[in-house]
mmCIF file of C-alpha atoms in Angstrom:
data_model
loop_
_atom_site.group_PDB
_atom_site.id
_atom_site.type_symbol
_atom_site.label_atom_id
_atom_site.label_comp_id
_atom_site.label_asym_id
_atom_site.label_seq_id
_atom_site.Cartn_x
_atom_site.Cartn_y
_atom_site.Cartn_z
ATOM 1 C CA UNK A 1 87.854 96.787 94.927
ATOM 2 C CA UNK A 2 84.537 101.035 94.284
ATOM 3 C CA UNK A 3 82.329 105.175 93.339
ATOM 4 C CA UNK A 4 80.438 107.858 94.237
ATOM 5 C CA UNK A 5 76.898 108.964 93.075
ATOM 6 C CA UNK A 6 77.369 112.505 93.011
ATOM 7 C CA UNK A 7 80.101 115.228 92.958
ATOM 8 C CA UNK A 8 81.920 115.942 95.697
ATOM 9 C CA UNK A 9 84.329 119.327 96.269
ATOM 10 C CA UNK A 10 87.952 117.935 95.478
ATOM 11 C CA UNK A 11 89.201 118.878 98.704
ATOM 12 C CA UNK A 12 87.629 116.326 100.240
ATOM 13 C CA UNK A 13 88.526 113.536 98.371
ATOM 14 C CA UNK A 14 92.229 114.360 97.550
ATOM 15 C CA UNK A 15 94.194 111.229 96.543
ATOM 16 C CA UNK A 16 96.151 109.911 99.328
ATOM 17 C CA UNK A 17 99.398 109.850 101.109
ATOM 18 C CA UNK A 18 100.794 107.424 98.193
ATOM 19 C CA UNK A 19 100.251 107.843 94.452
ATOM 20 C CA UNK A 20 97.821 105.715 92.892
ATOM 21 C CA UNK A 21 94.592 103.507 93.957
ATOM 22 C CA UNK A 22 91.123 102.170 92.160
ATOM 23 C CA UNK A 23 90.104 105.396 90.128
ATOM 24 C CA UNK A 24 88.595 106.323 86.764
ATOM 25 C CA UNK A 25 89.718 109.156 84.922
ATOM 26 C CA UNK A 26 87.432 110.076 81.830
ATOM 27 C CA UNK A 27 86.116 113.805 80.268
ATOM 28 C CA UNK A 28 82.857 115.207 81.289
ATOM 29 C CA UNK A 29 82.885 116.673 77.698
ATOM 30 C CA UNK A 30 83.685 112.895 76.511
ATOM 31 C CA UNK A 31 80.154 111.507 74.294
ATOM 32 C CA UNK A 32 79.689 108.351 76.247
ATOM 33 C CA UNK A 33 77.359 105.473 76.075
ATOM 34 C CA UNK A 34 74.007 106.349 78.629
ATOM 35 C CA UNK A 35 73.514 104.017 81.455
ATOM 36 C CA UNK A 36 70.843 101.979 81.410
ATOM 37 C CA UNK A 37 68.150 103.197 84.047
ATOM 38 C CA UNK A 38 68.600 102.392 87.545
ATOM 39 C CA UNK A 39 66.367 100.200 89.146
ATOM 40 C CA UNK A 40 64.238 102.282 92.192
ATOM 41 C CA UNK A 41 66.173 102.295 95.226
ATOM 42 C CA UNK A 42 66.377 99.276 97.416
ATOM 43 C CA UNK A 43 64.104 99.949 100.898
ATOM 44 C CA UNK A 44 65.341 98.637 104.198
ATOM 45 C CA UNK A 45 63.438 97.944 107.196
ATOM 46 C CA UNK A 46 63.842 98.704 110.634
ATOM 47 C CA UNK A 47 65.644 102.134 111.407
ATOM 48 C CA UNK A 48 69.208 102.015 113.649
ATOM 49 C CA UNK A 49 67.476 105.071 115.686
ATOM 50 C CA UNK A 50 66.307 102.289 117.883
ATOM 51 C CA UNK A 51 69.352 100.435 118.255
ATOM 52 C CA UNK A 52 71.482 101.736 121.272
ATOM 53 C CA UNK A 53 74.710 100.175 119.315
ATOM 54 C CA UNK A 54 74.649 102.342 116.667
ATOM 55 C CA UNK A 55 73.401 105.246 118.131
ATOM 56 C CA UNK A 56 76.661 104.831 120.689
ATOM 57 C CA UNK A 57 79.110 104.217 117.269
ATOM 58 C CA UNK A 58 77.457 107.578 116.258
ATOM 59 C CA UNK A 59 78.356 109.188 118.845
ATOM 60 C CA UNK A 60 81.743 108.020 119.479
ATOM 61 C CA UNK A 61 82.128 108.848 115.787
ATOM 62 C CA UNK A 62 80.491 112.195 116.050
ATOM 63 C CA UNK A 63 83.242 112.632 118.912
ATOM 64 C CA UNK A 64 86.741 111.575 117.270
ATOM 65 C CA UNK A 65 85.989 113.737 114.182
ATOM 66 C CA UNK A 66 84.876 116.927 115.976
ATOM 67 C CA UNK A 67 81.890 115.844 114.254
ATOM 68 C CA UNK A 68 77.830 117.256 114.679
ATOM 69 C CA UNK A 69 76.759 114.890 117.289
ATOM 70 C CA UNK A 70 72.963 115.309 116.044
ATOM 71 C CA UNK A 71 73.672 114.962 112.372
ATOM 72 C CA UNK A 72 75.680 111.987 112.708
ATOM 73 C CA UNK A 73 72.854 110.827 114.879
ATOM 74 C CA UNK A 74 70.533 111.208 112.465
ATOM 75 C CA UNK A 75 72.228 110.229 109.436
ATOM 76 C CA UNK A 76 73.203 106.423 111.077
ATOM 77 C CA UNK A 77 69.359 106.770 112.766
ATOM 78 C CA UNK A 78 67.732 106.950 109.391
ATOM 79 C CA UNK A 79 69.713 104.428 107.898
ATOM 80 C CA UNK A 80 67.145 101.146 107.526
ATOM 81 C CA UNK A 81 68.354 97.351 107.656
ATOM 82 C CA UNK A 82 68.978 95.483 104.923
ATOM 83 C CA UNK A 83 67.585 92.078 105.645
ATOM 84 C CA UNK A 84 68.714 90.266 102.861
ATOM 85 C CA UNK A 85 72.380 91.686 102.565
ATOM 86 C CA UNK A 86 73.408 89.743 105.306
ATOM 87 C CA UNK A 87 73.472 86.313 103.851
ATOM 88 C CA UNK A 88 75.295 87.776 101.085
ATOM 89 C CA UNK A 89 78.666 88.089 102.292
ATOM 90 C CA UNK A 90 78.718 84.294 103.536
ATOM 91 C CA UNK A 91 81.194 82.180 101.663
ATOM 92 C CA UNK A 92 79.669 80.089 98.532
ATOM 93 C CA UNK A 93 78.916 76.542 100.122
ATOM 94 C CA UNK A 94 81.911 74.518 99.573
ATOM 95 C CA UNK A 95 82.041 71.177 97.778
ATOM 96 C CA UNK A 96 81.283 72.741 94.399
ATOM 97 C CA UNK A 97 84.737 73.499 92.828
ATOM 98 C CA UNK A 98 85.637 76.404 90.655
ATOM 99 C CA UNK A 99 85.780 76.744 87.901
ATOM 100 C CA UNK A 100 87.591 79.237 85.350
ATOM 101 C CA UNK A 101 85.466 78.859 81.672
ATOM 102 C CA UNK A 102 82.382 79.818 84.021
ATOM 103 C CA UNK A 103 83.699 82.693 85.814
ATOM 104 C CA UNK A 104 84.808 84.333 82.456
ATOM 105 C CA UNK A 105 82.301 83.360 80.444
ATOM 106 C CA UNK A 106 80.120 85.682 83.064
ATOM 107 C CA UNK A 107 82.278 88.348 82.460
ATOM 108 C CA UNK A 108 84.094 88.165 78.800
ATOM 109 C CA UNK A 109 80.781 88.489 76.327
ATOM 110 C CA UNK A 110 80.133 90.387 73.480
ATOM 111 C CA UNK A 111 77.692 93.265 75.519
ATOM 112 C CA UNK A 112 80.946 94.099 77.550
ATOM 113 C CA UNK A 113 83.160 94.199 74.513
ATOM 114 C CA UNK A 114 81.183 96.305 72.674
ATOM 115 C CA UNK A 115 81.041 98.779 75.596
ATOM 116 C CA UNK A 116 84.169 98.773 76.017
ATOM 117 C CA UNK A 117 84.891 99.546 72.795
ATOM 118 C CA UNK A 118 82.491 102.145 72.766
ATOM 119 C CA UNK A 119 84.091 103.599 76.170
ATOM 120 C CA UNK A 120 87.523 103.317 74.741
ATOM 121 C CA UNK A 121 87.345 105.082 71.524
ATOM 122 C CA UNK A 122 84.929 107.562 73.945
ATOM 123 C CA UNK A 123 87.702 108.224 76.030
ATOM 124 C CA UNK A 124 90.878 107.410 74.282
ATOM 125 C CA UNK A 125 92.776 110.755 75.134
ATOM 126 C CA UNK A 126 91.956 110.442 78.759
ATOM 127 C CA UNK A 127 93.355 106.681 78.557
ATOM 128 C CA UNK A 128 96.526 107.269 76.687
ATOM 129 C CA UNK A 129 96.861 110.315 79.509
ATOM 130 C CA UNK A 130 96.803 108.206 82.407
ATOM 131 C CA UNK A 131 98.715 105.476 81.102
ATOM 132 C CA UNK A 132 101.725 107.953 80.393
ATOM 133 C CA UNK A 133 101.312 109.737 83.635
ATOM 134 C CA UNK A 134 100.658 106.428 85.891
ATOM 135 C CA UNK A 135 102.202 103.576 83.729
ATOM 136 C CA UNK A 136 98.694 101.787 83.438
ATOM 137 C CA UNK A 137 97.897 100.471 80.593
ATOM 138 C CA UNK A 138 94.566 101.217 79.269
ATOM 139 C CA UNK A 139 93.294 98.185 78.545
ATOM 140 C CA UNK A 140 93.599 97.460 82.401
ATOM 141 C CA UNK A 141 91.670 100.309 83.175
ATOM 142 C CA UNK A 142 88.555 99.772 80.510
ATOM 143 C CA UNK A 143 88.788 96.258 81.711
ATOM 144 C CA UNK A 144 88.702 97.308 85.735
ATOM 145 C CA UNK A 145 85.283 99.195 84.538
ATOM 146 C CA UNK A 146 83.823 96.614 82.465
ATOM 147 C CA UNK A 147 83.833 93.818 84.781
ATOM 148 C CA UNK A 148 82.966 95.868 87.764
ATOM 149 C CA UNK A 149 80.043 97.446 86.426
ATOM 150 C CA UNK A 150 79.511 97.291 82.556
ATOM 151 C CA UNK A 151 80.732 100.940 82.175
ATOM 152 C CA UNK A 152 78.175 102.462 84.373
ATOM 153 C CA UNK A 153 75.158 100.598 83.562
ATOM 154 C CA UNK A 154 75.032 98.423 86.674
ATOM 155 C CA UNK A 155 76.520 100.550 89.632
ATOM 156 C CA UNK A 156 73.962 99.202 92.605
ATOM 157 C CA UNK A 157 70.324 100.287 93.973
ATOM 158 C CA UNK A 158 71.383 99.953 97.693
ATOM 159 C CA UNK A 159 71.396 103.161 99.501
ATOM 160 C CA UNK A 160 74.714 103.166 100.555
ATOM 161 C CA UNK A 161 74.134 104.119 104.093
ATOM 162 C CA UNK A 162 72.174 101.253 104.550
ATOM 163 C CA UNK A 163 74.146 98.581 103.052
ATOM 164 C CA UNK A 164 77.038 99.903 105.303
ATOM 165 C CA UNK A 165 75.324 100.321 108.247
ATOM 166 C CA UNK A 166 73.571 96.645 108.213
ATOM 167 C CA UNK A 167 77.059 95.207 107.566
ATOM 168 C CA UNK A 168 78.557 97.144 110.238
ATOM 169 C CA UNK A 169 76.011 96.315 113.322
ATOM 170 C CA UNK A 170 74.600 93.145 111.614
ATOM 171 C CA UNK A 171 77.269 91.279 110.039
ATOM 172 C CA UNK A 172 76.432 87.200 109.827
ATOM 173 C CA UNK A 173 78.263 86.075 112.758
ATOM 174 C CA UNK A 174 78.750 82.441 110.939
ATOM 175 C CA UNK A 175 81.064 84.004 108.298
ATOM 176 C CA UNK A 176 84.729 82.630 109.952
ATOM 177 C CA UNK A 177 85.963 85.930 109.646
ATOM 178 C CA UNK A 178 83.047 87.748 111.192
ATOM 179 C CA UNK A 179 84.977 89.846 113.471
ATOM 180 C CA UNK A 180 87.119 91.413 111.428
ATOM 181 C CA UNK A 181 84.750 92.189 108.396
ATOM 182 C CA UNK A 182 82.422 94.138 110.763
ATOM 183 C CA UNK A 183 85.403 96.152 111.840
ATOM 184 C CA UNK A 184 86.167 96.482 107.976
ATOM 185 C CA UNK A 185 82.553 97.756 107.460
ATOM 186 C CA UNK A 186 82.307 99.529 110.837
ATOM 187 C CA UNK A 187 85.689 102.047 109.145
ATOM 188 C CA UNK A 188 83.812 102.359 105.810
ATOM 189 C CA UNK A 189 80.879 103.825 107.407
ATOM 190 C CA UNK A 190 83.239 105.847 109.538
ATOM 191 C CA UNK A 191 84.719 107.074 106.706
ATOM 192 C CA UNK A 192 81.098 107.738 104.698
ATOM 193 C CA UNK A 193 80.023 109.563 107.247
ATOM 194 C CA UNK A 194 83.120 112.028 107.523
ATOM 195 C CA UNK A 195 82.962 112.692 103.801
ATOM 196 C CA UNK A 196 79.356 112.923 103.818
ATOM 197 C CA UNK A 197 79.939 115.875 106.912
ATOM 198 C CA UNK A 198 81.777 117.948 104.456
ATOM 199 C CA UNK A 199 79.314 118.511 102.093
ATOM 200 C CA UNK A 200 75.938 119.771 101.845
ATOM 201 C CA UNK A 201 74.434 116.770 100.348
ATOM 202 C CA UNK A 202 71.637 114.513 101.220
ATOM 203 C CA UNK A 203 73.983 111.646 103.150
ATOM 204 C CA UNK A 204 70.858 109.778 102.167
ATOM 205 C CA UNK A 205 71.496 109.758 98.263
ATOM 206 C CA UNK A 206 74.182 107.842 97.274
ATOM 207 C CA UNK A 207 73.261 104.735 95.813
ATOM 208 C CA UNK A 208 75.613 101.335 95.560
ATOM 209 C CA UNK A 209 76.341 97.541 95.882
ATOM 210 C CA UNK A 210 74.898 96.222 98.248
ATOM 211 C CA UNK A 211 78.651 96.240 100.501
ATOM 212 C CA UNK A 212 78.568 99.796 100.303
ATOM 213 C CA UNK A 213 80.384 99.979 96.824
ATOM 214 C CA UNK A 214 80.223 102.568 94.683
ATOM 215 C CA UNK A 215 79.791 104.535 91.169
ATOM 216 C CA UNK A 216 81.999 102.963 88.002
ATOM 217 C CA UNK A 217 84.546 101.734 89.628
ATOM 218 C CA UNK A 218 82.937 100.172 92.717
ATOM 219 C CA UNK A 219 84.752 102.299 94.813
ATOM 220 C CA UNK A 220 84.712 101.645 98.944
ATOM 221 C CA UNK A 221 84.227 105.251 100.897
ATOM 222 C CA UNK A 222 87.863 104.794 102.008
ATOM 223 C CA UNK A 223 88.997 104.500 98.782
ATOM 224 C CA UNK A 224 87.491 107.270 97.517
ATOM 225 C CA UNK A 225 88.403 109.350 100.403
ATOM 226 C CA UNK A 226 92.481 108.254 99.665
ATOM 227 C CA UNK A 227 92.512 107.805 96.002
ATOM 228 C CA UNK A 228 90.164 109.699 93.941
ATOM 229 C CA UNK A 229 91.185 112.008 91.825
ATOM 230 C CA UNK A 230 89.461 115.078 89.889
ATOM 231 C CA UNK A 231 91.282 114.162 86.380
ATOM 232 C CA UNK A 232 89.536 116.991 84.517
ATOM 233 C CA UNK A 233 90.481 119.823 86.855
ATOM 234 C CA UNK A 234 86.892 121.050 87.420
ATOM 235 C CA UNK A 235 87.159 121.386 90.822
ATOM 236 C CA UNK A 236 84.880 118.243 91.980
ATOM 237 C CA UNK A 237 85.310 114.093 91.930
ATOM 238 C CA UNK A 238 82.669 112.700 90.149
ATOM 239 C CA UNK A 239 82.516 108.620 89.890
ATOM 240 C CA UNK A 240 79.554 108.016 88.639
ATOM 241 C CA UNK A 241 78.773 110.334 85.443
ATOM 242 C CA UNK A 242 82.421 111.190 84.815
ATOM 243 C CA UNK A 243 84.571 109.050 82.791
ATOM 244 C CA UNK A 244 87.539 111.190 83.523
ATOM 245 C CA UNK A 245 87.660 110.701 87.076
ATOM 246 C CA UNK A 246 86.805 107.313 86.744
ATOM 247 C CA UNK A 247 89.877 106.380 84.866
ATOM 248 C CA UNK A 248 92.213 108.878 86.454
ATOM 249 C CA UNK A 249 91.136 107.208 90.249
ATOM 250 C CA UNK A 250 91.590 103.344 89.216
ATOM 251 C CA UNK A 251 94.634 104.249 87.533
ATOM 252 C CA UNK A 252 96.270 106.114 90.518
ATOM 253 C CA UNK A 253 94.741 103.588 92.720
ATOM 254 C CA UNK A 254 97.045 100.444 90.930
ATOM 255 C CA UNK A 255 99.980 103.098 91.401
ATOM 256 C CA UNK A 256 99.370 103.408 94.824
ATOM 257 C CA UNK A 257 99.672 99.545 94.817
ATOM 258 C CA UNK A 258 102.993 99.249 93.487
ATOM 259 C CA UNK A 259 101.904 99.034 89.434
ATOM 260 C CA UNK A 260 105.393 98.573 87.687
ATOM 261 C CA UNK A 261 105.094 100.304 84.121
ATOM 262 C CA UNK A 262 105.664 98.187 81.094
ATOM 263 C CA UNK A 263 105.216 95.260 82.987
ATOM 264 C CA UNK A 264 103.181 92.367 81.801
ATOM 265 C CA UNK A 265 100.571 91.254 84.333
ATOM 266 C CA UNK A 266 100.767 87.540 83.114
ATOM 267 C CA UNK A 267 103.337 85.164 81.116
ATOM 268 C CA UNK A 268 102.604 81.806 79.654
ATOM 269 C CA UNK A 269 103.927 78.968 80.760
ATOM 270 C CA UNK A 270 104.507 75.295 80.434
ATOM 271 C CA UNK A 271 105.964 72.260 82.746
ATOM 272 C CA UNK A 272 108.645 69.865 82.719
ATOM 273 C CA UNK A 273 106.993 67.029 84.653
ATOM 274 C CA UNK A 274 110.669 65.016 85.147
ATOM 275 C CA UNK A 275 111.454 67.452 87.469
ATOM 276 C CA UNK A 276 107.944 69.555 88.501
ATOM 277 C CA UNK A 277 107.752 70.744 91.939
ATOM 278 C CA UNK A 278 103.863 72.331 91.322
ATOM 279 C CA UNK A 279 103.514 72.179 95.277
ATOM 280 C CA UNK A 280 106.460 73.939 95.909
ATOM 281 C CA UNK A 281 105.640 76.565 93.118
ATOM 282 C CA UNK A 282 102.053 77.025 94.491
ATOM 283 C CA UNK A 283 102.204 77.465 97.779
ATOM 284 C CA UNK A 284 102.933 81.286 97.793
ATOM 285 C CA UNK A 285 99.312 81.085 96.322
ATOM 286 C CA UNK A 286 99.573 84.928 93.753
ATOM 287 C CA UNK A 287 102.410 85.913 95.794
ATOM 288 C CA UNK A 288 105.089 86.840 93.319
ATOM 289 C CA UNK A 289 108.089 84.909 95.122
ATOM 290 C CA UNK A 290 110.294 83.001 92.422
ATOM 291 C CA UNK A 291 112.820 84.566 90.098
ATOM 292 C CA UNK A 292 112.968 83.228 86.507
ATOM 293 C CA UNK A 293 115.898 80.999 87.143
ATOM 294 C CA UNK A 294 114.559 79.812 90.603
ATOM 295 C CA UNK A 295 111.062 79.163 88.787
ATOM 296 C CA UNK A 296 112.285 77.213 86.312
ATOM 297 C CA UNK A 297 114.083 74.893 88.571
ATOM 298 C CA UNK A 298 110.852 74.229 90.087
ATOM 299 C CA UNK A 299 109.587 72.431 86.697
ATOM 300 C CA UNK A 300 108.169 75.485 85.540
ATOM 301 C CA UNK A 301 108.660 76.235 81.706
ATOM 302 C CA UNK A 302 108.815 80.102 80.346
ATOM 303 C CA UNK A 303 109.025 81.305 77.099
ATOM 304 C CA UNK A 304 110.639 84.859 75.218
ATOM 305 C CA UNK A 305 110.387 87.918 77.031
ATOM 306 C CA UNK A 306 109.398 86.142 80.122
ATOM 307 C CA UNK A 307 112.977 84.104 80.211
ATOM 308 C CA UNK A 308 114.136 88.015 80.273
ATOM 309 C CA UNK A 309 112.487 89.197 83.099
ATOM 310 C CA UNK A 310 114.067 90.242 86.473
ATOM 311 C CA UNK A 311 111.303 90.729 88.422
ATOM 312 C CA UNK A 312 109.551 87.703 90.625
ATOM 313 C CA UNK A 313 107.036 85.411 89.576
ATOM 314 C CA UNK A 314 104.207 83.259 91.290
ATOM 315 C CA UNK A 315 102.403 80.540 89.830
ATOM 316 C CA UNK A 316 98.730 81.097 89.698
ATOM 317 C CA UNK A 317 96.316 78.206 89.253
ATOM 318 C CA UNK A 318 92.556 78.276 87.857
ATOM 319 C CA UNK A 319 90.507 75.773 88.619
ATOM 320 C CA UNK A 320 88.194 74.449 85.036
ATOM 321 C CA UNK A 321 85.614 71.967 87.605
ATOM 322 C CA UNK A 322 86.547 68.698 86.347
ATOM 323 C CA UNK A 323 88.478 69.232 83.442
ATOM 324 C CA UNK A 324 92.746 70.216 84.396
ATOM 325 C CA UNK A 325 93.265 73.670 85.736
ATOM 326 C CA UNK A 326 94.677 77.013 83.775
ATOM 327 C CA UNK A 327 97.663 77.910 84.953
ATOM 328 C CA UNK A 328 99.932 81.527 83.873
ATOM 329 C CA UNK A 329 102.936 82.496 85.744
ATOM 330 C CA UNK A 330 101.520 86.128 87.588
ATOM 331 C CA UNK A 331 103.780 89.284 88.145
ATOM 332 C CA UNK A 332 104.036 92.098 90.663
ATOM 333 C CA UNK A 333 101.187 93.776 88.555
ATOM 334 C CA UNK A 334 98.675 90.669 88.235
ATOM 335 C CA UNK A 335 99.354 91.007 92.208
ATOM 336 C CA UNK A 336 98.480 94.202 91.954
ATOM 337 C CA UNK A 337 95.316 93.637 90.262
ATOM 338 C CA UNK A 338 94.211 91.519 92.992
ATOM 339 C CA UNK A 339 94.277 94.358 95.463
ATOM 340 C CA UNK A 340 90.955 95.625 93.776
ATOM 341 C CA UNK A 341 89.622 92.112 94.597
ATOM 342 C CA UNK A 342 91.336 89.631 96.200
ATOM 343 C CA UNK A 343 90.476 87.038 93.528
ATOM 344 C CA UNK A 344 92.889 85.182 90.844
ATOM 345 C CA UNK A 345 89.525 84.708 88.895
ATOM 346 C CA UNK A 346 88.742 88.340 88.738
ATOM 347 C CA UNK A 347 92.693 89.351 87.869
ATOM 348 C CA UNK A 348 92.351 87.093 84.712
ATOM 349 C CA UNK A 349 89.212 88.409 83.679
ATOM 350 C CA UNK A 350 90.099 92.038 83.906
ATOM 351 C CA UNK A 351 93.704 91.265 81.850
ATOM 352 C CA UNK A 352 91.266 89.217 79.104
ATOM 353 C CA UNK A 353 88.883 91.247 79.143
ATOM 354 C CA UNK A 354 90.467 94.600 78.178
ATOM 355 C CA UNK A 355 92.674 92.407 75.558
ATOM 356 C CA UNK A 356 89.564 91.017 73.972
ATOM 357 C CA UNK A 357 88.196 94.600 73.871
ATOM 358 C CA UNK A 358 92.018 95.801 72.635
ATOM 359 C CA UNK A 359 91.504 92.777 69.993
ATOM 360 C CA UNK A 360 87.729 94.682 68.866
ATOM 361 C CA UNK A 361 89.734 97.760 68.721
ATOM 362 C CA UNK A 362 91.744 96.780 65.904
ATOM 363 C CA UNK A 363 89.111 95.211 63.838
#
């Protein structure tokens, strides 16, 4: 899924080998709602200058990149433990089920709509630029920002070098995929630190989620690094005070991902229970697998413009706790939408809410 706290020279965060990714394009000269105040910066603890692992990743860093072996030192040195951030990325306990109403209800509320409103009408020729020059709709894009963090207001307090750096030599060995999440976060610090080398900025600034996220969009370094874009052509990537490159980098970030213009993320749909297959339909989980035809004879029921469409489908179930589940049929670009965050819940709450915002619009 995420932004940057401060400008950086556009060189160095040039949008990568493909075309499109998790940017925000939006107009410096744009009036835009103020973010509320930040909170004072999260402290850590214990420095990683006395831990012989990371000074070692330093320096192996410091080595691949042709990098300043003492700056690199010090910059992962003077980054400070998180204690608490650990537990944080362990799965929810199971046994409590999911459930849909709650998850949007936490995201779909009146403060967000009204933001968004506010940041669309802010905006609206940046918006209706991107969405002609990457085929993302705009209501995809104020929703990306709304749910990730409220349009700026809530972008993180964690220093980012220390929320990467705890993940990356501390990472809860009980989470079942421990091993491969600390090699996630090990290659986001990596790629911090190389962006961080090309400027002359304090590498202890940047402020984020606590998993390293940052600015508007909640961008990851790496995806800052490949997808970023400076959208108002004045020579530096902003994420965090400029709309324009906010919307211009989530929009060419859901290109990158294979967005299909004029697409519609979702499509109702309905079942025929004499001849419902629902385990066969959901077992590519968001997956788009089935053509129309194909999900149809499954016991799947579509209606207008989706009988029309060529493209595959997957079934996509949301759990409502006790009550029967939600269910849409998802296309390549609700698949797409999960690439920000691998979540079904979080697809369907971007899609509703930038169409409740769209719906505010009009009013």
């Amino acid at each position: 899924m995420r932004a940057m706290p401060r400008p950086l020279p556009n060189v160095f965060l040039a949008a990568a080998l493909l075309v499109a990714a998790t940017c925000i394009p939006a107009l410096h000269a744009t009036a835009q709602a103020a973010p509320e105040r930040r909170n004072a910066p999260v402290r850590g603890g214990v420095p990683y200058a006395t831990r012989e692992d990371a000074m070692r990743f330093a320096d192996e860093v410091a080595a691949r990149y042709k990098l300043d072996r003492q700056w690199v030192r010090n910059t992962v040195g003077n980054a400070r433990q998180l204690p608490n951030v650990p537990r944080l990325m362990l799965p929810a306990p199971s046994g409590a089920p999911k459930n849909w109403t709650v998850y949007r209800s936490r995201f779909i509320d009146p403060v967000r709509i009204q933001a968004g409103v506010y940041f669309w009408r802010s905006n609206a020729a940046t918006l209706a630029r991107a969405e002609a020059e990457f085929g993302v709709p705009a209501e995809i894009i104020v929703g990306i920002v709304g749910v990730e963090t409220i349009y700026g207001r809530n972008m993180g307090n964690f220093r980012v070098i220390d929320a990467l750096a705890t993940l990356a030599f501390d990472f809860p060995q009980a989470h079942p995929r421990a091993a491969e999440r600390e090699a996630f976060f090990r290659s986001e610090l990596e790629s911090f630190l190389r962006t961080e080398s090309r400027t002359a900025e304090d590498p202890m600034a940047p402020l984020g989620s606590y998993a390293g996220a940052m600015g508007m969009p909640q961008f990851m370094p790496s995806s800052i690094a490949k997808y970023a874009v400076d959208y108002d052509g004045d020579g530096r990537i902003d994420l965090v005070n400029d709309p324009a490159d906010v919307i211009g980098s989530v929009a060419n970030y859901f290109r990158s991902f294979g967005w299909q213009p004029g697409v519609p993320p979702i499509f109702p749909v309905g079942f025929d229970e004499s001849r419902l297959q629902k385990s066969v339909l959901l077992a590519p989980d968001i997956v788009p697998t089935f053509s129309a035809d194909a999900f149809v004879a499954g016991g799947a029921v579509l209606y207008g413009e989706a009988l029309r469409f060529h493209g595959l489908l997957a079934l996509i179930e949301l759990q409502n706790g006790n009550d029967p589940p939600t269910y849409v049929a998802g296309t390549q670009n609700f698949y797409v939408i999960t690439r920000y965050n691998w979540s079904s819940y979080y697809a369907m709450s971007v899609i509703e809410l930038g169409r409740e915002i769209r719906a505010a619009m009009d009013e």
